[in-house]
Structures are given as C-alpha cells and as structure tokens.
Short mmCIF file of C-alpha atoms in Angstrom, two decimals:
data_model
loop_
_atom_site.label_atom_id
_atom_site.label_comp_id
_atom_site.label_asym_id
_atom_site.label_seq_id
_atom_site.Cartn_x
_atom_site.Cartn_y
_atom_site.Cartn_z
CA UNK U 1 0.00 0.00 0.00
CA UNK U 2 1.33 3.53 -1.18
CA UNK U 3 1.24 5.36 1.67
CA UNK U 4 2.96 8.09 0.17
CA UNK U 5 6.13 8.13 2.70
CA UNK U 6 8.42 7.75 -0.43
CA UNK U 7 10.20 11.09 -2.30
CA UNK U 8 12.29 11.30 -5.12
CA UNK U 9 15.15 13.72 -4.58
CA UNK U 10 14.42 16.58 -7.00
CA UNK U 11 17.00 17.83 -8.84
CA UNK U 12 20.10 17.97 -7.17
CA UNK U 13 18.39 18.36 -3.88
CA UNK U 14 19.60 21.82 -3.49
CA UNK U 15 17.84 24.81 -5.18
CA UNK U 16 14.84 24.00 -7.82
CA UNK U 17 15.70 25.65 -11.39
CA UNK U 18 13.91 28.95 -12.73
CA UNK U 19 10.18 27.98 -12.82
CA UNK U 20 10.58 24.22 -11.38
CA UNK U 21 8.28 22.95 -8.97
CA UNK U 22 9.06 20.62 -6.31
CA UNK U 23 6.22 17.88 -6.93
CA UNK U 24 4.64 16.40 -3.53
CA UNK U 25 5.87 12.86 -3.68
CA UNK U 26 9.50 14.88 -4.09
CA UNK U 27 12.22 16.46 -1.42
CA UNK U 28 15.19 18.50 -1.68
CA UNK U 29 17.77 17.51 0.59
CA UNK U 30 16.83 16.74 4.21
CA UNK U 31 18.59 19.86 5.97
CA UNK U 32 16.55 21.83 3.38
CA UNK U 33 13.68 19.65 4.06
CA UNK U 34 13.72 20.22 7.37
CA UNK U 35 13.98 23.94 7.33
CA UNK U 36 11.33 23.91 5.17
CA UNK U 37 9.53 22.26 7.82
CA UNK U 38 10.33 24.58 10.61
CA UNK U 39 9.05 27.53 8.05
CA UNK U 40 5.74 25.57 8.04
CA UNK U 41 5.43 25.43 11.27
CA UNK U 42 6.48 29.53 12.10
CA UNK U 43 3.57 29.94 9.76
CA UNK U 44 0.35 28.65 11.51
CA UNK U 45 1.94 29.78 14.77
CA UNK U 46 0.17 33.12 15.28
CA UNK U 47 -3.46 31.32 14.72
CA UNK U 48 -2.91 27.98 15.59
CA UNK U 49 -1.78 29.24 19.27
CA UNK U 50 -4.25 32.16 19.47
CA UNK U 51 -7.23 29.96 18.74
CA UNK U 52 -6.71 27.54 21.71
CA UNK U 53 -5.82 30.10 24.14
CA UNK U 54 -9.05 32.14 23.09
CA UNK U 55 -10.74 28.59 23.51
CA UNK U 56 -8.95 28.52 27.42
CA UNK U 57 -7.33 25.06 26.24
CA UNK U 58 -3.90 24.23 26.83
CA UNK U 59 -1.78 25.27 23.43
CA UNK U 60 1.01 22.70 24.54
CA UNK U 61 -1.90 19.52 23.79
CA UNK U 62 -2.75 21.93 20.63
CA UNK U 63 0.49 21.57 18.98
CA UNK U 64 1.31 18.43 19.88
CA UNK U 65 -2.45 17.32 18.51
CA UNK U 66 -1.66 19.77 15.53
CA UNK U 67 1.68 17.68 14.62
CA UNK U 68 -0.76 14.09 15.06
CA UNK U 69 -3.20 15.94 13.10
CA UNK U 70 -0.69 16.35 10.34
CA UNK U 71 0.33 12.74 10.50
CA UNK U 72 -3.46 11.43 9.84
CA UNK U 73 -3.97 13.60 6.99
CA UNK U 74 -1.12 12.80 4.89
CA UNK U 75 -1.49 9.22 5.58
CA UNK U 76 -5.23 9.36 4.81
CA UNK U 77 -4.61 11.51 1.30
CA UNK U 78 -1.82 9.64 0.42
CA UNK U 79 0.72 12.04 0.31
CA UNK U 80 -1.32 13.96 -2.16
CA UNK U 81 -2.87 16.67 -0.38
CA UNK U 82 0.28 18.93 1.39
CA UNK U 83 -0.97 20.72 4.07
CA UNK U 84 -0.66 21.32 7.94
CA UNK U 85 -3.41 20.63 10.64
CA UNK U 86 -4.17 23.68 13.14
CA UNK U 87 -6.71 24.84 15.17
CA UNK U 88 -9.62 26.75 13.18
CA UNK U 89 -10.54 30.13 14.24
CA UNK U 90 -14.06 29.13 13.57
CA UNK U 91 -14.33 27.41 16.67
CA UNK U 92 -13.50 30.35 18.98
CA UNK U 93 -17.21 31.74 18.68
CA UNK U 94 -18.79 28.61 19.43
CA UNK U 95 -16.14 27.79 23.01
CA UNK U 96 -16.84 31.83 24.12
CA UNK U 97 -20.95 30.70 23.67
CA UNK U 98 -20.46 27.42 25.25
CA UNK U 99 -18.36 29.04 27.92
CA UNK U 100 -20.72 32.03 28.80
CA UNK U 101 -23.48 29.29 29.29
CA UNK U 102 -21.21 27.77 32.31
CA UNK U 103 -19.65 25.21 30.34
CA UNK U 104 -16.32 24.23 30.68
CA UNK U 105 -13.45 23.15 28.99
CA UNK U 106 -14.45 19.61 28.58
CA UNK U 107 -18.21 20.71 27.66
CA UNK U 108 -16.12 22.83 24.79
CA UNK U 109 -14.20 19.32 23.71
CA UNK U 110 -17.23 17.61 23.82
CA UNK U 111 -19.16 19.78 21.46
CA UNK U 112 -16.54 20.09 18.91
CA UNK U 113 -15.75 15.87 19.24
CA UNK U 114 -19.51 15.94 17.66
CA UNK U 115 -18.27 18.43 15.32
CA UNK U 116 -15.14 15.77 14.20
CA UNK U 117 -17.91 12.72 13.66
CA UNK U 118 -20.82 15.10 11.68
CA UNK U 119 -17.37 16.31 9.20
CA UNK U 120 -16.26 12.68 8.93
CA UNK U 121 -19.95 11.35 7.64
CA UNK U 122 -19.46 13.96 5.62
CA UNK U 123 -16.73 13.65 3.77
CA UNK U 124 -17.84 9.56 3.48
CA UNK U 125 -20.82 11.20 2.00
CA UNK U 126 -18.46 13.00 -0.50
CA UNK U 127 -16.83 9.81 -1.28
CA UNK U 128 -20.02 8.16 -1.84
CA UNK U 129 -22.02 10.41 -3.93
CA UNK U 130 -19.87 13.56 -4.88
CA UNK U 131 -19.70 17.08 -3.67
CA UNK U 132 -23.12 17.50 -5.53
CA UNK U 133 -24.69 16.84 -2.47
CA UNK U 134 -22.63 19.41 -0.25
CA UNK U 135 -23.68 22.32 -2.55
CA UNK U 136 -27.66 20.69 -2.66
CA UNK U 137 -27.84 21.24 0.92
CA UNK U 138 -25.45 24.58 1.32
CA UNK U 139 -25.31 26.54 -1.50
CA UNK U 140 -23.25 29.58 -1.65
CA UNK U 141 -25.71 31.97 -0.29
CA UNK U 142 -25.87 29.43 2.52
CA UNK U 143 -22.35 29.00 3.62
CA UNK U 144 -20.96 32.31 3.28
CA UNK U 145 -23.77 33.67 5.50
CA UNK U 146 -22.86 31.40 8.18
CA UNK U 147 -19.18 32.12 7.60
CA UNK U 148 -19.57 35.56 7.76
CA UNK U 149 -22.38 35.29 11.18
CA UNK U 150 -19.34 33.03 12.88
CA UNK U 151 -17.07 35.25 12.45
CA UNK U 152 -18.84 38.60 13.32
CA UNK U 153 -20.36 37.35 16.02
CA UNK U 154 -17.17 36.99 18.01
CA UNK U 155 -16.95 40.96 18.06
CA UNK U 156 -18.18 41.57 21.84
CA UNK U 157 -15.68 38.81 22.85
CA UNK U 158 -13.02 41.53 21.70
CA UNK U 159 -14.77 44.35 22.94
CA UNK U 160 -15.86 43.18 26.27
CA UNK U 161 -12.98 40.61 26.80
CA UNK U 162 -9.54 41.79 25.59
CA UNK U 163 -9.42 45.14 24.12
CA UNK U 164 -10.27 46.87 27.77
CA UNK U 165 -7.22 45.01 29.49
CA UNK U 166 -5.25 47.52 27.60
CA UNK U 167 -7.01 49.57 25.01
CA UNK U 168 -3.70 51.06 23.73
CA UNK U 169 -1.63 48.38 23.19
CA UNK U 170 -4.36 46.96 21.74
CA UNK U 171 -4.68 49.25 19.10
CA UNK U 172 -0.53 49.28 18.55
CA UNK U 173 -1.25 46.01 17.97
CA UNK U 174 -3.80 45.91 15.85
CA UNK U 175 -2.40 48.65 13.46
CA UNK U 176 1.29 47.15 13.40
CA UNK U 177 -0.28 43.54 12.34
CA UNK U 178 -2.55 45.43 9.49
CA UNK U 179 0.70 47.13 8.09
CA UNK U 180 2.50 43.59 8.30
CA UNK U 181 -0.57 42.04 6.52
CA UNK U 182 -0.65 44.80 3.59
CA UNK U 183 3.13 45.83 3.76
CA UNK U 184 5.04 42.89 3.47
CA UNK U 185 5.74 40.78 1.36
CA UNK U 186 5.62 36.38 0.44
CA UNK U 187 6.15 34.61 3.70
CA UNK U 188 6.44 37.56 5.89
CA UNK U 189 3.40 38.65 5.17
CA UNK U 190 2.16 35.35 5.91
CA UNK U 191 3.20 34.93 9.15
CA UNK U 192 2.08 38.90 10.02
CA UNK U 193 -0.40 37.45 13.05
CA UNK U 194 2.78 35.67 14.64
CA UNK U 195 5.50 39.48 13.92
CA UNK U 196 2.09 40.92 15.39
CA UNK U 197 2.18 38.73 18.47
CA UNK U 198 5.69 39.01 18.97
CA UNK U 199 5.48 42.97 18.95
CA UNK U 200 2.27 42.86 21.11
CA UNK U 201 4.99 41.22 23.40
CA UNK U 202 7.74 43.98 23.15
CA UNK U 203 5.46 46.47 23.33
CA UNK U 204 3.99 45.24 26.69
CA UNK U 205 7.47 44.77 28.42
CA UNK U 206 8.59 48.33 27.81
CA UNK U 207 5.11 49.78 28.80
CA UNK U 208 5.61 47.33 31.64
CA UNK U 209 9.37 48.91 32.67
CA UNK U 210 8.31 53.05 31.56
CA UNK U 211 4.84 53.29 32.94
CA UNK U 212 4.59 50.25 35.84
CA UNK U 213 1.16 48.84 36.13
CA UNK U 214 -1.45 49.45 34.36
CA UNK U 215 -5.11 50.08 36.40
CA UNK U 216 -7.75 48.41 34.55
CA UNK U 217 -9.53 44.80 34.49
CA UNK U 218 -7.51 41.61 33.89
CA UNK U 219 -8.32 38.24 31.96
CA UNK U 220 -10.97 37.33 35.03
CA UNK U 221 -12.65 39.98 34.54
CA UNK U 222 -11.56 41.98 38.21
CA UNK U 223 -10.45 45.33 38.21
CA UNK U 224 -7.28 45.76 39.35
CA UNK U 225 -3.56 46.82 39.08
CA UNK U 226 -1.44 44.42 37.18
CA UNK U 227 1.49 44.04 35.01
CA UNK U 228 0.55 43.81 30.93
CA UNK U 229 3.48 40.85 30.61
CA UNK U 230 3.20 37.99 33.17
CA UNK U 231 6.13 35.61 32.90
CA UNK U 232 6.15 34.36 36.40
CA UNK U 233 4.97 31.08 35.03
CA UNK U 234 7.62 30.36 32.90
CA UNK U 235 10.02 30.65 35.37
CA UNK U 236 7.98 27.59 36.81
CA UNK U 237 7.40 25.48 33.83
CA UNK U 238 9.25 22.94 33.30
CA UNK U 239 11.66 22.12 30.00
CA UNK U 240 9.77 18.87 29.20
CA UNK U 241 6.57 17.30 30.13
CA UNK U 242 3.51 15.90 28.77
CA UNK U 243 0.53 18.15 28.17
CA UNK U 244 -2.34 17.93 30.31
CA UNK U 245 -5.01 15.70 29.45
CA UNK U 246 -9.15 15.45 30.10
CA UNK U 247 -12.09 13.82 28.32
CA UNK U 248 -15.19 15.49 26.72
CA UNK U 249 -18.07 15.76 28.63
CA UNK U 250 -21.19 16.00 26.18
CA UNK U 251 -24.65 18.45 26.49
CA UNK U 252 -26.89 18.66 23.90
CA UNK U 253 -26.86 22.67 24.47
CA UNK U 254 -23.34 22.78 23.68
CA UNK U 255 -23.34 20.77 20.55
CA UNK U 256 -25.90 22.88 18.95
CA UNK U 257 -24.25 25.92 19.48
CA UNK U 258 -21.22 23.75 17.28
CA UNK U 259 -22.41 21.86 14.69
CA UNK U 260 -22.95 24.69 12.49
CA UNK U 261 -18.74 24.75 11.80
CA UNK U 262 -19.35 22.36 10.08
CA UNK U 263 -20.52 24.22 6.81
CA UNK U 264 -17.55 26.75 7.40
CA UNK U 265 -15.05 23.64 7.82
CA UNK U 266 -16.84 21.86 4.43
CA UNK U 267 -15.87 25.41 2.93
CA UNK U 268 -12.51 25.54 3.99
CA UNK U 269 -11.53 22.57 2.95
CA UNK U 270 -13.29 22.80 -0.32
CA UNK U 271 -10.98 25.93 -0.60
CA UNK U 272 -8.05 24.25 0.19
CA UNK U 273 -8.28 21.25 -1.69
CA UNK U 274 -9.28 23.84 -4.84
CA UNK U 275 -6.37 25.81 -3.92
CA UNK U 276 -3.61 23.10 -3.69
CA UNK U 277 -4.82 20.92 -6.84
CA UNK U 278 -3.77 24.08 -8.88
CA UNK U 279 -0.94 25.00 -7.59
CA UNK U 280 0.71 21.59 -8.12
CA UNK U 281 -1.23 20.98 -11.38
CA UNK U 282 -2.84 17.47 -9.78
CA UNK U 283 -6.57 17.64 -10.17
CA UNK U 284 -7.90 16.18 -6.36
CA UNK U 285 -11.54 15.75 -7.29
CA UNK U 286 -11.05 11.87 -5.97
CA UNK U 287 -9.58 13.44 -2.58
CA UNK U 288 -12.18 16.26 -0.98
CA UNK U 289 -14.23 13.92 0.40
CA UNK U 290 -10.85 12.00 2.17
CA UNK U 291 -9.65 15.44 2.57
CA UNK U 292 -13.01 16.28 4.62
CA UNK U 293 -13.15 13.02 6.86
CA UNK U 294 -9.48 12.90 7.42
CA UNK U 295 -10.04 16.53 9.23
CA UNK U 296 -12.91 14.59 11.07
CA UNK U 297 -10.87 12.03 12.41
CA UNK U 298 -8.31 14.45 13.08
CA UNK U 299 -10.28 16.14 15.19
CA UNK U 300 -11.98 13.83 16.79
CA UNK U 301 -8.86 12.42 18.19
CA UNK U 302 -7.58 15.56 19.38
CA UNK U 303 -10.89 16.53 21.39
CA UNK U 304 -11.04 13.14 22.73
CA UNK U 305 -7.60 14.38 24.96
CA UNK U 306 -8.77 17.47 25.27
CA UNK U 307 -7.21 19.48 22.52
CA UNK U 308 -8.99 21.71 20.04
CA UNK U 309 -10.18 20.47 16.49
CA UNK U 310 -7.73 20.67 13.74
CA UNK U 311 -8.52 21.31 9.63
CA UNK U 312 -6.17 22.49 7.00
CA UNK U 313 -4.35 25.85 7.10
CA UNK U 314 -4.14 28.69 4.21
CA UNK U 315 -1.26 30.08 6.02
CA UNK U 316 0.96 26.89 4.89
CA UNK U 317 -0.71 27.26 1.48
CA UNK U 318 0.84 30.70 1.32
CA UNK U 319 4.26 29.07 2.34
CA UNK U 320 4.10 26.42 -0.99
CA UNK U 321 3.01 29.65 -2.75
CA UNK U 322 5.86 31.35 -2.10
CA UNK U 323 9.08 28.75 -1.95
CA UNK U 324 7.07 26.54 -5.13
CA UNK U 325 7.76 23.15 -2.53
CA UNK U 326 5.03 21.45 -2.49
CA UNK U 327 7.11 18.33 -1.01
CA UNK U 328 4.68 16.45 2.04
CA UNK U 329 7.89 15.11 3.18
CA UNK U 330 8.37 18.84 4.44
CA UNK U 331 5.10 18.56 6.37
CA UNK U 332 6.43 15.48 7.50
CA UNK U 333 8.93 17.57 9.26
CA UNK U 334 6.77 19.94 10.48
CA UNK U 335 4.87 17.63 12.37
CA UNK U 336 7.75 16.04 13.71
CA UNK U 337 8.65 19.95 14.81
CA UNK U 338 4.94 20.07 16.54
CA UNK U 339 5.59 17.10 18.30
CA UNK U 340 8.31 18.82 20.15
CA UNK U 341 6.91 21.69 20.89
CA UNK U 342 4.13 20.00 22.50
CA UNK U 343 6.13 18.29 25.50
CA UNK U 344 7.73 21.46 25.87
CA UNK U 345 5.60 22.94 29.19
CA UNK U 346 7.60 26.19 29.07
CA UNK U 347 7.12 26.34 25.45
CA UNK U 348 3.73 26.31 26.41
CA UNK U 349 3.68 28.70 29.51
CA UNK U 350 5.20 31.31 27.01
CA UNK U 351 2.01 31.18 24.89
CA UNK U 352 -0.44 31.31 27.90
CA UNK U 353 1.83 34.81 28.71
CA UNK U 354 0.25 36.97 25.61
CA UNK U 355 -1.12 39.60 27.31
CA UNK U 356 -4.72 40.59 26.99
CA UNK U 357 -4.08 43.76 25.39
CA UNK U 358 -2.21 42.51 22.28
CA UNK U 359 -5.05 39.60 22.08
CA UNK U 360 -7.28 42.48 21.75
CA UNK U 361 -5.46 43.57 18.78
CA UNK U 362 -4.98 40.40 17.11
CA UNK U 363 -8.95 39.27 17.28
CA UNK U 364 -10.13 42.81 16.31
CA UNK U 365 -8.16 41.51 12.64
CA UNK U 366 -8.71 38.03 12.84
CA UNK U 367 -12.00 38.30 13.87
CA UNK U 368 -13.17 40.73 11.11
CA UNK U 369 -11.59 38.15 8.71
CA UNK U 370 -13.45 35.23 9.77
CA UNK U 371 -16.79 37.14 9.06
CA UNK U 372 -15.42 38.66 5.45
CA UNK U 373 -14.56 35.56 4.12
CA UNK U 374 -18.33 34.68 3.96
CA UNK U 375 -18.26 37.98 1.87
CA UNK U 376 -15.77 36.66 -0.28
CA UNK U 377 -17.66 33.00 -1.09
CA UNK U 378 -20.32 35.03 -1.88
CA UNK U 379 -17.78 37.15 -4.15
CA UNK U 380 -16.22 33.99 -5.92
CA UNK U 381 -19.53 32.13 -6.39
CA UNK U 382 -21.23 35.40 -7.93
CA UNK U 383 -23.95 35.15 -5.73
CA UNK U 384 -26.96 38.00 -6.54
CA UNK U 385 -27.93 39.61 -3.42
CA UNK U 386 -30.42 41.54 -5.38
CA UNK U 387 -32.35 38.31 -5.53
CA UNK U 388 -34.80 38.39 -2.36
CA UNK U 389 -34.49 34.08 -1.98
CA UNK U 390 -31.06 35.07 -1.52
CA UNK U 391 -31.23 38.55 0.21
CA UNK U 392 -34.12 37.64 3.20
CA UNK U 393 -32.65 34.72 4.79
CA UNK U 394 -28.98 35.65 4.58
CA UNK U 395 -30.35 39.32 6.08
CA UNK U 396 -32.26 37.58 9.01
CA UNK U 397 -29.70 34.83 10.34
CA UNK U 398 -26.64 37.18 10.05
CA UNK U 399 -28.70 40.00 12.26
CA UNK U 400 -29.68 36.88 14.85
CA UNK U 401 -25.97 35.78 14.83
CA UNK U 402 -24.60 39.03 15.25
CA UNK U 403 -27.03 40.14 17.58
CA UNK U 404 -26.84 36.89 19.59
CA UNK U 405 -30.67 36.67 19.54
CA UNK U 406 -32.44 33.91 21.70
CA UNK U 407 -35.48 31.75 21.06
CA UNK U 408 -36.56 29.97 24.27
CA UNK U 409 -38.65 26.37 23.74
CA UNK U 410 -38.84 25.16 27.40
CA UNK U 411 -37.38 26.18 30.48
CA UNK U 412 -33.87 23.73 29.52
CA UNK U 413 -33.90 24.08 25.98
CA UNK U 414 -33.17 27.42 23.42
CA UNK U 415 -31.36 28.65 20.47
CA UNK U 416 -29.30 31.67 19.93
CA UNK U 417 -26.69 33.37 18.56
CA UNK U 418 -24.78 31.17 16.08
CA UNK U 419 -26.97 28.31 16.07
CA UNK U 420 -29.97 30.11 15.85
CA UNK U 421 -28.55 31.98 13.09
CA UNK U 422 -27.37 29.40 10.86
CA UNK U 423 -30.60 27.50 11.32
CA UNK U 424 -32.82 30.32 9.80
CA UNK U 425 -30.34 30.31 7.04
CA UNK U 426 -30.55 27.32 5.83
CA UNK U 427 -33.95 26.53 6.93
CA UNK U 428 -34.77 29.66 5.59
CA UNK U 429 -33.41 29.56 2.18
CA UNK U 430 -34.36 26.06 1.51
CA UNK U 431 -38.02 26.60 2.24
CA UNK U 432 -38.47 29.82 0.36
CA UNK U 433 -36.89 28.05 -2.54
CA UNK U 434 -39.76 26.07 -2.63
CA UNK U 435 -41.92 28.58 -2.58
CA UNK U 436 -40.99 30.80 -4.53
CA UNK U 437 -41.55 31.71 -8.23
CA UNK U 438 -39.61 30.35 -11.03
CA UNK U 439 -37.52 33.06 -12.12
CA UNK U 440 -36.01 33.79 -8.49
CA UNK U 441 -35.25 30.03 -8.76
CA UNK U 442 -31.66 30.36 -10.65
CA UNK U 443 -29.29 27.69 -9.86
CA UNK U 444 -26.27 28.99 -7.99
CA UNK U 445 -23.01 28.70 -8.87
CA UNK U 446 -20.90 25.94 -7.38
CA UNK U 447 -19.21 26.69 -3.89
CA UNK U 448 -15.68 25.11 -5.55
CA UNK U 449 -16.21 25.70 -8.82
CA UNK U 450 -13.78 24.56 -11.19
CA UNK U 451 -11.98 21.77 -8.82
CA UNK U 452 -14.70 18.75 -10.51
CA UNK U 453 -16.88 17.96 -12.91
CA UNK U 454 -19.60 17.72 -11.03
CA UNK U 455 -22.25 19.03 -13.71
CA UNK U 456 -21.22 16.90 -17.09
CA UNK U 457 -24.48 18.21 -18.73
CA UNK U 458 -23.36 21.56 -17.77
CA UNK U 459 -19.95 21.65 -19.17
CA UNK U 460 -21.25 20.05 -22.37
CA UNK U 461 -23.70 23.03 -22.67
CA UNK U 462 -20.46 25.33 -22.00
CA UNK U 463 -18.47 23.56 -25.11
CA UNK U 464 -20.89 23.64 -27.08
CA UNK U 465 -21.31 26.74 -26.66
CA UNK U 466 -18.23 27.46 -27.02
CA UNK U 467 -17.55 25.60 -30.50
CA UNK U 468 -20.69 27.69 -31.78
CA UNK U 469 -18.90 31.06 -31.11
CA UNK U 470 -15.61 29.62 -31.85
CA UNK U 471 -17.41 29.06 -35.58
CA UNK U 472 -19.25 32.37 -35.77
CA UNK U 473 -15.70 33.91 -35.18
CA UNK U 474 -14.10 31.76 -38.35
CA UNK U 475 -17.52 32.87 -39.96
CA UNK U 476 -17.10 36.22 -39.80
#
C-alpha cells in the first residue's frame, strides 16, 4: 500500500531551477527539508496558538495534537494533499458561547468531538455520492452567510474581553499587524499574526518597565492593578513534560451551538483542496471527500484528549506559494517539529503569557476576517444579493448571529446566537426556494467551482457553446 512516505530527490536536492516545482511525492535535501519544515510550522503559529488560548485550552496539547493531526492527513490523502493541521478560528465563537453558558473546557471538547464525527460522515458522503450533495444542501448563499455570522459574532468577545485590558496596546497592535498584513511581502506577510504577536509582546514589556502597572480589568474579569506581561509562570514550567489531558463531557446545548462549523469547515476545505490541486497541477476531485473526513478524524482524536479540532491551514498554502515546494515530506517535518513543541511545558507557559491587550489587537483583525470571508464565497460564487431568496434569509440569520438573539422552547432548551442563526439560514433559504416563483429560482453557482466535474451536462452546454462562437468567429 502507497502510503505516500516515499520522495524522489528533485534535482540535485539543493535549489529548484527557474520555474521548477518541487512535486509532492519529491524532497530536496533533508537539511533543506527540514527547514522547510520549521518555516511551516512559524507559519500557523500566530493562529494555531491564538485559537486555543481564546478557547482557554492548553496550546502545549494543541500543537502536539496539531503535529498528530498532520500525521493522519497525509497518511489518509496519500501524500497527495500537502498541508498542515491547526486549530480553526471558527471554533473560537462557538467555546466563548459554550463558555458564557457555564460550560467548561471539557463541555467545549465535547461539542466540537460531535463536530469531528458530523465532518467525517461527511466527507464519506463525498466519497459516496460527490460534492453534488454538499452544494444541494449549502449553496453559496448558505455557507458564506454562516461564515460571515461566525465570524462577526465573536466581536463583543473583543470588545468586552480583551481590548479593555489595555485599550492602547491593543490598538498598537492591531495597526502594526494590518501594516505587516498589507506591507510585506511572500512569507512575511504570511506569518504577520505571529510578527504581530511578537510585537504585542515587546510592546507590553517596555510599557511594563516606563509606565509600571497598568489600572484596569484583567483576563478574570476583576479590576485591578497588574502588570501587561506575566512571565512568572515560565520561570515555573518545566523544559519537558507531557501536556495535560481530560475527556469530553457531552450536552446537547453545547453541541448545537457547534455543529454549524461544520458548513464553514466543508468550505474551507473545499478551498483548500481547490487551492492546492492548482498549484501543483494534480486535479484532487477523488480526494475532498478524504480530505473532509481525514479533518474529522483528526479532530476527533484531538478533542477526545482534550485538545482543540484541527482542519487544514491557508497560512501553509501561502508558504508552498511562495518557496514553489510542495514536497509532504516537508510537512512530514513539520509535524515532527509540533511534536516537540508539545512536551515542551515552558514552550507552552510562554504562549499562555500573551497579554490581553495585544489579544485584543490580534482578534479585532482576525475576527473581522473570519466574518469577510463569507463575503468573499459570496464574491467567488457570484452570488446575486439583489435576488430576495437570496437577500431575506442571509439578512435575518446574520442580524440573529450578530445580535446573539435567543429563542426559548422550554425552560432547559433554546437557540441563539450562532446556532440560531445558521438554522434560519438554511432553513430559511431552503423553504423559500420552494416557494418561490420560477424566475427567483436560478441555480447557484458551485461553492468550488472549477476543482470537478460535477455538472457533465453543464460543461457540455459550455463547449458547445463554445464551439458555436468559436465558428461564428471563423464565420465572420
């Protein structure tokens, strides 16, 4: 069985020629290799780390899960598919929600575990019947609403949560990270939330030794005087240790307020799957649906210990973008690098350190992000919001997401906020597409367009069409 552990050295293992691409199932030498690795794994550091400590999980188990992550996927796709596992950002809404409703941090593991299994039947689904059946039940107007509602709805967590533990490094923060994002340039620019983190830092320290303390509310929540940087606990942290460990604990509450990810995670790695085939010029049609249930399992195992979920990363697609390596034996590497990290506890106590004030910054960006890139689905799938089928419920479960609205059922049971939302979205657009009159009824573009050939009578049409004008033109 091909398991797709086996490279060919590519060229002479040292710098690719002018134009060359280093092909997947290829490496360049293994010090390369290795620091190509370690770049991967600089990359998803600013999000992969900020998302679990946003979630209150430990972001020792989160890289270490991240690396095991990594190890599952490339087995599962063969070698194929390059990418790194990290933590999504799209889970940070739905632990804030489950944590403002008392739950704790295995109630949060428990809700995403159910997260891991609904992905995995879905990407068997995939397998089983083709991606047809993804856009049937979310169609663009569908998935980028709930994109954007999960990502805007996060805003009070910033507002109430971080920004006030120290409003102006906050916004230091947040305006040094946007002119890393737009500024710089190839991999820099990729790994602007981590140079954003890493100033947050500085910054902090020398407010820290020119103006003392600052007066104002800390991470519980008390108002008090305390420093910005607290490093007293990695003094105390040890250099190597496991990461600690706890089992999900499952409520039905909880796992509502998840399971609508799971149309943001089918997105993203729809996205990514699009995104990589094209780059290395290997149509993956055959591998979304492995691509989908391998990030199921993947997660799954990680919440099972306690760690967050894990799905692909653009950040590493930006890294293959920019060095043309597209070699898994380099993720390989990087998960070996994860693995390290994660029984490092002072590694660990390091990332637990980032001061409120510069998360503050960071989420006010990230956060924004998140929500826009429902915008852009909508964008890249053409999507007509002049149409009212697509206009009314797109308008009504964004406002309820936002807005964290509430609809009580009995005294133990109620929707809100993200759930709520993404219910009268799809619910929503689905039933007034019955409804409504033929000419509102157009059929929407696909989410992924372009990565299969999902629509053979379609793309007939489209040639045929194409041969006619292609004639016309010799006509005339």
């Amino acid at each position: 069985m091909d398991l797709g552990v086996r490279w060919k050295l590519h060229g002479d293992g040292h710098t690719p020629a002018p134009g060359a691409v280093v092909r997947p199932d290829e490496r360049l030498s293994w010090p390369r290799t290795m620091g190509l690795g370690a770049q991967h794994v600089v990359a998803m550091f600013g999000a992969s780390f900020v998302a679990p400590v946003l979630m209150g999980l430990d972001p020792n188990l989160a890289i270490m899960m991240s690396g095991v992550a990594t190890v599952i996927f490339l087995l599962a796709t063969r070698g194929r598919v390059p990418s790194y596992l990290g933590c999504s950002l799209s889970f940070v809404g739905v632990a804030a929600v489950i944590r403002a409703q008392g739950g704790t941090s295995a109630t949060v593991t428990g809700a995403v575990f159910v997260v891991g299994v609904a992905l995995f039947l879905v990407g068997l689904a995939v397998q089983r019947f083709g991606a047809r059946i993804i856009h049937a039940a979310m169609p663009p107007i569908v998935t980028g609403a709930v994109v954007m509602l999960i990502g805007f709805n996060l805003a009070p967590v910033t507002a109430s949560t971080y920004w006030p533990q120290d409003q102006w490094t906050a916004l230091l923060v947040m305006l040094f990270t946007g002119l890393a994002v737009v500024c710089l340039r190839g991999f820099w620019s990729r790994i602007a939330i981590f140079l954003g983190l890493v100033f947050g830092y500085g910054i902090s320290w020398v407010f820290d030794r020119v103006l003392g303390k600052i007066h104002s509310v800390d991470a519980s929540g008390r108002l008090t005087d305390h420093w910005r940087l607290d490093l007293s606990g990695v003094g105390k942290a040890d250099w190597i240790g496991l990461p600690h460990f706890h089992g999900p604990s499952f409520q039905w509450s909880a796992v509502l307020v998840a399971l609508p990810v799971v149309i943001a995670l089918v997105a993203e790695n729809a996205g990514h799957v699009k995104a990589v085939g094209e780059m290395t010029g290997d149509p993956l049609d055959d591998k979304l649906g492995t691509a989908i249930s391998a990030d199921g399992v993947a997660s799954m195992l990680s919440t099972a210990v306690g760690g967050p979920p894990n799905t692909t990363y653009s950040e590493n697609i930006g890294v293959m973008a920019a060095t043309r390596v597209y070699s898994t034996a380099a993720y390989w590497a990087a998960a070996g690098f994860a693995l390290l990290f994660g029984v490092c506890p002072k590694f660990g106590a390091v990332v637990a350190a980032i001061p409120g004030g510069v998360l503050g910054g960071i989420t006010v960006i990230l956060y924004g992000m998140i929500g826009l890139l429902g915008a852009q689905i909508w964008i890249n799938s053409d999507v007509d919001l002049r149409n009212p089928l697509n206009l009314v419920p797109a308008a009504a479960g964004i406002v309820i997401g936002v807005g964290n609205v509430s609809l009580k059922f009995t005294d133990h049971f109620s929707l809100s906020g993200i759930a709520l939302g993404t219910v009268v979205v799809i619910t929503g657009y689905h039933a007034l597409r019955a409804l409504a009159p033929a000419h509102l009824r157009t059929q929407e573009p696909l989410l992924d367009s372009g990565t299969s050939l999902y629509d053979e009578e379609t793309d007939a049409e489209d040639g045929a069409a194409a041969s006619r004008a292609a004639r016309g033109s010799d006509d005339s």
